[in-house]
CSV table of C-alpha atoms and ligand atoms in Angstrom, one decimal:
chain,number,residue,atom,x,y,z
D,5,MET,CA,-13.4,-17.4,11.1
D,6,ILE,CA,-10.5,-19.8,10.6
D,7,VAL,CA,-7.0,-18.9,11.2
D,8,LEU,CA,-4.2,-20.6,9.4
D,9,THR,CA,-0.4,-20.4,9.5
D,10,SER,CA,0.7,-23.0,7.0
D,11,ASN,CA,0.7,-22.9,3.3
D,12,ASN,CA,-0.8,-26.3,2.6
D,13,ASP,CA,-3.6,-26.0,5.1
D,14,THR,CA,-4.6,-22.5,3.7
D,15,THR,CA,-4.6,-23.8,0.1
D,16,SER,CA,-6.8,-26.7,1.0
D,17,SER,CA,-9.2,-24.7,3.1
D,18,VAL,CA,-9.7,-22.0,0.5
D,19,ARG,CA,-10.4,-24.8,-2.0
D,20,SER,CA,-13.7,-25.5,0.0
D,21,CYS,CA,-14.6,-21.7,0.2
D,22,PRO,CA,-17.7,-20.7,-1.9
D,23,ARG,CA,-16.4,-18.7,-4.8
D,24,PRO,CA,-15.7,-15.8,-5.8
D,25,LEU,CA,-13.0,-15.3,-3.2
D,26,GLY,CA,-11.7,-11.7,-2.3
D,27,LEU,CA,-8.4,-11.6,-0.7
D,28,VAL,CA,-7.3,-8.6,1.4
D,29,PRO,CA,-3.4,-8.8,1.8
D,30,THR,CA,-2.0,-6.8,4.9
D,31,MET,CA,0.8,-6.5,7.4
D,32,GLY,CA,-1.6,-6.3,10.4
D,33,ALA,CA,-1.9,-3.3,12.6
D,34,LEU,CA,-5.2,-2.8,11.1
D,35,HIS,CA,-7.0,0.6,10.8
D,36,GLU,CA,-10.0,1.9,9.0
D,37,GLY,CA,-8.2,1.9,5.7
D,38,HIS,CA,-7.8,-1.9,5.8
D,39,LEU,CA,-11.2,-2.3,7.1
D,40,ALA,CA,-12.3,-0.4,4.0
D,41,LEU,CA,-10.6,-3.0,2.0
D,42,VAL,CA,-12.2,-5.7,3.9
D,43,ARG,CA,-15.8,-4.2,3.5
D,44,ARG,CA,-15.4,-3.7,-0.2
D,45,ALA,CA,-14.3,-7.4,-0.5
D,46,ARG,CA,-17.2,-8.5,1.6
D,47,LYS,CA,-19.7,-6.7,-0.7
D,48,GLU,CA,-18.2,-8.1,-3.9
D,49,ASN,CA,-17.3,-11.7,-3.0
D,50,THR,CA,-19.0,-14.9,-1.5
D,51,SER,CA,-15.9,-15.5,0.5
D,52,VAL,CA,-13.3,-13.3,2.1
D,53,ALA,CA,-9.9,-14.1,3.1
D,54,ALA,CA,-7.3,-11.7,4.6
D,55,SER,CA,-3.6,-12.2,5.3
D,56,ILE,CA,-1.4,-10.9,8.1
D,57,PHE,CA,2.2,-11.1,7.3
D,58,VAL,CA,4.9,-8.4,8.1
D,59,ASN,CA,7.0,-9.3,5.2
D,60,PRO,CA,10.7,-9.0,6.0
D,61,THR,CA,11.8,-8.7,2.4
D,62,GLN,CA,10.2,-5.4,1.8
D,63,PHE,CA,11.9,-3.5,4.5
D,64,GLY,CA,15.5,-2.2,4.0
D,65,PRO,CA,18.2,-3.0,6.5
D,66,GLU,CA,17.9,0.5,8.2
D,67,GLU,CA,13.9,0.2,8.3
D,68,ASP,CA,11.4,-0.4,10.9
D,69,LEU,CA,10.9,-4.2,10.6
D,70,ALA,CA,11.8,-5.0,14.2
D,71,THR,CA,9.6,-2.2,15.5
D,72,TYR,CA,6.6,-2.4,12.9
D,73,PRO,CA,3.4,-2.2,15.1
D,74,ARG,CA,1.9,-5.8,15.8
D,75,ASP,CA,-1.3,-6.7,17.5
D,76,MET,CA,-2.4,-10.1,16.4
D,77,ASP,CA,-5.3,-10.5,18.9
D,78,ARG,CA,-6.8,-7.1,18.1
D,79,ASP,CA,-6.3,-7.6,14.1
D,80,LEU,CA,-8.1,-11.1,14.4
D,81,ALA,CA,-10.9,-9.6,16.4
D,82,LEU,CA,-11.4,-6.8,13.9
D,83,LEU,CA,-11.5,-9.2,10.9
D,84,GLU,CA,-13.9,-11.5,12.7
D,85,SER,CA,-16.2,-8.6,13.3
D,86,GLU,CA,-16.0,-7.7,9.8
D,87,GLY,CA,-17.2,-11.2,8.6
D,88,VAL,CA,-13.9,-12.4,7.3
D,89,ASP,CA,-14.0,-16.1,6.6
D,90,LEU,CA,-10.4,-17.1,6.7
D,91,VAL,CA,-7.1,-15.6,7.9
D,92,TYR,CA,-3.7,-16.6,6.7
D,93,ALA,CA,-1.0,-15.5,9.1
D,94,PRO,CA,2.1,-17.4,8.4
D,95,THR,CA,5.6,-17.2,10.1
D,96,PRO,CA,8.5,-15.8,8.1
D,97,GLU,CA,9.9,-19.3,7.9
D,98,GLU,CA,6.6,-20.6,6.2
D,99,VAL,CA,6.8,-18.1,3.5
D,100,TYR,CA,10.7,-18.0,3.1
D,101,PRO,CA,11.8,-21.7,4.0
D,102,PRO,CA,15.4,-22.6,3.9
D,103,GLY,CA,16.5,-22.7,0.4
D,104,PHE,CA,14.0,-20.1,-0.9
D,105,ASP,CA,15.9,-18.2,-3.7
D,106,THR,CA,13.3,-16.8,-6.1
D,107,ARG,CA,12.4,-13.2,-6.4
D,108,VAL,CA,9.8,-11.4,-8.6
D,109,ASP,CA,11.4,-8.3,-9.9
D,110,PRO,CA,9.0,-5.6,-11.1
D,111,GLY,CA,11.6,-3.8,-13.3
D,112,GLY,CA,11.9,-0.2,-13.9
D,113,MET,CA,8.5,0.6,-12.3
D,114,GLY,CA,9.8,-0.7,-9.1
D,115,GLN,CA,12.9,1.6,-9.1
D,116,ARG,CA,11.2,4.8,-9.4
D,117,LEU,CA,10.1,7.1,-6.4
D,118,GLU,CA,9.6,4.7,-3.5
D,119,GLY,CA,11.8,2.2,-5.3
D,120,ALA,CA,14.6,4.8,-5.6
D,121,ALA,CA,14.4,5.7,-1.8
D,122,ARG,CA,13.8,2.0,-0.7
D,123,PRO,CA,16.0,-0.1,-3.0
D,124,GLY,CA,14.6,-3.7,-3.2
D,125,HIS,CA,11.3,-2.7,-1.5
D,126,PHE,CA,9.1,-3.4,-4.6
D,127,ARG,CA,10.9,-6.8,-5.3
D,128,GLY,CA,9.9,-7.8,-1.7
D,129,VAL,CA,6.2,-6.7,-2.4
D,130,ALA,CA,6.1,-8.3,-5.8
D,131,THR,CA,7.6,-11.6,-4.2
D,132,VAL,CA,5.2,-11.8,-1.4
D,133,VAL,CA,2.0,-10.8,-3.3
D,134,THR,CA,2.9,-13.4,-5.9
D,135,LYS,CA,3.2,-16.0,-2.9
D,136,LEU,CA,0.1,-14.9,-1.2
D,137,LEU,CA,-1.9,-15.1,-4.6
D,138,SER,CA,-0.4,-18.5,-5.3
D,139,VAL,CA,-1.4,-19.9,-1.8
D,140,ILE,CA,-4.9,-18.3,-1.6
D,141,LYS,CA,-5.7,-18.2,-5.3
D,142,PRO,CA,-8.5,-15.6,-4.9
D,143,GLU,CA,-10.6,-14.3,-7.9
D,144,ARG,CA,-10.0,-10.6,-6.5
D,145,ALA,CA,-7.4,-8.9,-4.4
D,146,TYR,CA,-7.9,-5.6,-2.7
D,147,PHE,CA,-5.2,-2.8,-2.2
D,148,GLY,CA,-5.4,0.7,-1.0
D,149,GLN,CA,-4.8,3.7,-3.4
D,150,LYS,CA,-2.7,5.1,-0.4
D,151,ASP,CA,0.2,3.0,-1.7
D,152,GLY,CA,-0.3,4.3,-5.2
D,153,GLN,CA,3.0,3.0,-6.7
D,154,GLN,CA,2.5,-0.5,-4.9
D,155,LEU,CA,-0.8,-0.8,-6.7
D,156,ALA,CA,0.8,0.1,-10.1
D,157,VAL,CA,3.5,-2.4,-9.4
D,158,ILE,CA,0.9,-5.1,-8.6
D,159,ARG,CA,-1.3,-4.3,-11.7
D,160,GLN,CA,1.8,-4.6,-13.7
D,161,LEU,CA,2.9,-7.9,-11.9
D,162,GLU,CA,-0.5,-9.4,-12.6
D,163,ARG,CA,-0.6,-8.3,-16.2
D,164,ASP,CA,3.1,-9.4,-16.9
D,165,LEU,CA,2.6,-12.9,-15.3
D,166,ASN,CA,-1.1,-13.5,-16.3
D,167,LEU,CA,-2.0,-14.1,-12.7
D,168,GLY,CA,-5.7,-14.1,-13.6
D,169,VAL,CA,-6.8,-12.1,-10.5
D,170,GLU,CA,-8.8,-8.9,-10.5
D,171,ILE,CA,-6.7,-6.2,-8.8
D,172,VAL,CA,-9.2,-3.8,-7.0
D,173,ALA,CA,-8.0,-0.4,-5.9
D,174,VAL,CA,-9.8,1.0,-2.9
D,175,PRO,CA,-9.8,4.8,-2.2
D,176,THR,CA,-7.5,6.2,0.5
D,177,VAL,CA,-9.2,6.6,4.0
D,178,ARG,CA,-8.3,9.9,5.6
D,179,ASP,CA,-8.6,11.4,9.1
D,180,SER,CA,-10.9,14.5,9.2
D,181,ASP,CA,-7.8,16.7,8.8
D,182,GLY,CA,-6.9,14.9,5.6
D,183,LEU,CA,-4.0,12.7,6.9
D,184,ALA,CA,-4.2,9.4,5.0
D,185,LEU,CA,-4.5,6.4,7.5
D,186,SER,CA,-1.4,4.4,7.9
D,187,SER,CA,0.0,2.0,10.5
D,188,ARG,CA,3.1,4.3,10.6
D,189,ASN,CA,1.0,7.3,11.9
D,190,ALA,CA,1.4,5.5,15.3
D,191,TYR,CA,5.0,6.7,15.5
D,192,LEU,CA,4.2,10.4,15.2
D,193,THR,CA,4.6,12.6,18.3
D,194,PRO,CA,1.5,14.7,19.0
D,195,GLU,CA,3.2,17.8,17.4
D,196,GLN,CA,4.3,15.8,14.4
D,197,ARG,CA,0.7,14.5,14.0
D,198,ARG,CA,-0.6,18.0,14.1
D,199,ALA,CA,1.9,19.0,11.3
D,200,ALA,CA,1.4,15.8,9.1
D,201,PRO,CA,-1.8,17.1,7.3
D,202,VAL,CA,0.4,19.5,5.2
D,203,ILE,CA,1.2,16.4,3.1
D,204,TYR,CA,-2.3,16.1,1.9
D,205,ARG,CA,-2.8,19.9,1.7
D,206,ALA,CA,0.3,20.0,-0.6
D,207,LEU,CA,-1.2,17.5,-3.0
D,208,THR,CA,-4.5,19.0,-2.9
D,209,GLN,CA,-3.1,22.4,-3.8
D,210,ALA,CA,-1.4,20.6,-6.9
D,211,ARG,CA,-4.9,19.1,-7.8
D,212,GLN,CA,-6.6,22.4,-7.5
D,213,LEU,CA,-4.1,24.0,-9.9
D,214,TRP,CA,-4.9,21.1,-12.3
D,215,ASP,CA,-8.8,21.7,-11.8
D,216,GLU,CA,-8.1,25.2,-12.8
D,217,GLY,CA,-6.4,24.2,-16.0
D,218,GLU,CA,-2.9,24.0,-15.4
D,219,ARG,CA,-1.2,21.3,-17.4
D,220,ASP,CA,2.5,21.9,-16.8
D,221,ALA,CA,3.6,19.2,-14.4
D,222,ALA,CA,6.6,21.4,-13.1
D,223,VAL,CA,4.2,24.0,-11.9
D,224,LEU,CA,2.2,21.6,-9.9
D,225,ARG,CA,5.4,19.9,-8.3
D,226,ALA,CA,6.7,23.4,-7.5
D,227,ALA,CA,3.5,24.4,-5.7
D,228,ALA,CA,3.2,21.2,-3.6
D,229,HIS,CA,7.0,21.5,-2.9
D,230,ALA,CA,6.7,25.0,-1.6
D,231,LEU,CA,3.8,24.1,0.9
D,232,LEU,CA,5.8,21.2,2.3
D,233,LYS,CA,9.0,23.3,2.5
D,234,ALA,CA,7.0,26.0,4.7
D,235,GLU,CA,6.4,23.3,7.4
D,236,PRO,CA,9.4,23.2,9.7
D,237,LEU,CA,8.7,19.9,11.3
D,238,LEU,CA,9.0,18.2,7.7
D,239,GLU,CA,12.6,17.5,7.9
D,240,GLU,CA,13.2,15.8,4.5
D,241,ILE,CA,11.1,15.7,1.2
D,242,ASP,CA,12.1,12.8,-0.9
D,243,TYR,CA,10.2,13.6,-3.9
D,244,VAL,CA,7.2,15.4,-5.2
D,245,SER,CA,6.1,13.5,-8.3
D,246,VAL,CA,3.6,14.2,-11.1
D,247,ALA,CA,3.7,10.9,-12.9
D,248,ASP,CA,1.6,8.9,-15.6
D,249,ALA,CA,-0.7,7.0,-13.4
D,250,ASP,CA,-0.1,3.7,-15.3
D,251,THR,CA,3.6,3.8,-16.0
D,252,LEU,CA,4.7,6.3,-13.2
D,253,GLU,CA,7.0,7.9,-15.5
D,254,GLU,CA,7.5,11.7,-14.8
D,255,MET,CA,5.4,14.0,-16.9
D,256,GLY,CA,6.3,17.2,-18.7
D,257,ARG,CA,2.8,18.3,-19.9
D,258,ILE,CA,-0.1,16.5,-18.2
D,259,GLU,CA,-1.9,14.7,-20.9
D,260,GLY,CA,-3.8,11.6,-19.5
D,261,PRO,CA,-4.6,10.3,-16.0
D,262,ALA,CA,-1.8,11.4,-13.5
D,263,MET,CA,-0.7,10.5,-10.0
D,264,VAL,CA,0.7,13.4,-7.7
D,265,SER,CA,2.7,11.7,-5.0
D,266,THR,CA,5.1,12.6,-2.3
D,267,ALA,CA,7.2,11.1,0.5
D,268,ALA,CA,8.4,13.3,3.4
D,269,ARG,CA,9.9,12.7,6.7
D,270,LEU,CA,8.6,13.8,10.0
D,271,GLY,CA,11.3,13.1,12.5
D,272,SER,CA,12.2,9.5,11.8
D,273,THR,CA,8.8,8.8,10.3
D,274,ARG,CA,8.6,8.6,6.6
D,275,LEU,CA,5.0,9.2,5.3
D,276,ILE,CA,3.7,8.8,1.8
D,277,ASP,CA,0.5,10.0,0.1
D,278,ASN,CA,-1.0,10.7,-3.4
D,279,VAL,CA,-3.9,12.1,-5.3
D,280,LEU,CA,-5.0,11.1,-8.7
D,281,LEU,CA,-5.7,13.6,-11.6
D,282,GLY,CA,-8.2,12.6,-14.4
K,321,PAF,O1,0.4,-2.9,1.8
K,321,PAF,C1,0.9,-3.7,2.4
K,321,PAF,O2,0.5,-3.8,3.6
K,321,PAF,C2,2.0,-4.7,1.9
K,321,PAF,O3,2.9,-4.0,1.3
K,321,PAF,C3,1.5,-5.9,1.3
K,321,PAF,C4,0.7,-5.6,0.0
K,321,PAF,C5,0.4,-6.7,2.2
K,321,PAF,C6,2.5,-6.9,1.0
K,321,PAF,O4,3.3,-7.3,2.1
């Protein structure tokens, strides 16, 4: 496995990789969710590249950039054991050199839900993903359904800018009690960790109503919200959304494919999750 930190070396190394090439972009602190992306990429491509970069532009000033979990040696060992061919692990200066002044703005889609709670977050994501795709030029790129809005933003980015990359969504990996795997779960105290599966239970409750034929989005939102509200350790519920799966616009009646999503805070840890309908 080759590990590279510079854009130029990475671009020339991937040029000699047998195609198709699949890219798994990550911010490190790898868990089974990331490894599911790698395994899918391994199955569908001749070569696999992964990137490890904690992207500063997608963190707000009050967010956890400084404390975000980092363990490069462990991450590299995991990627190597999964048969990854090349890892791109640039420094912030390599990605954002002096004079860097371009941003990719995903528009309205980047301002709803997570975008409203984290202004500028999706501009940072769209900018770095555009850069990663330009440096590595893969045929396919793999993203987790866990970050459902990020996936929708990246699909739109690919479409709008004709990037010519197949965006592949990989289902969320969950612990046995339903909690979606996330690098941020590491921040939870044991007590908070025990309470956290309520998030998935609330989403499943909404999905069950939909399975039973309920098509009023407000009824689904209220049911999920009530379950979350009953958990005293959940200090803040940012939103419970039932939105069109492509545009992420809130629905009244659920007509086509939808995403039920929520963001809630356990202590200072903000967790997000979603389930798809239809
Ligand atoms: O999902 C992530 O880990 C990040 O948002 C991504 C896509 C690697 C961009 O920094």
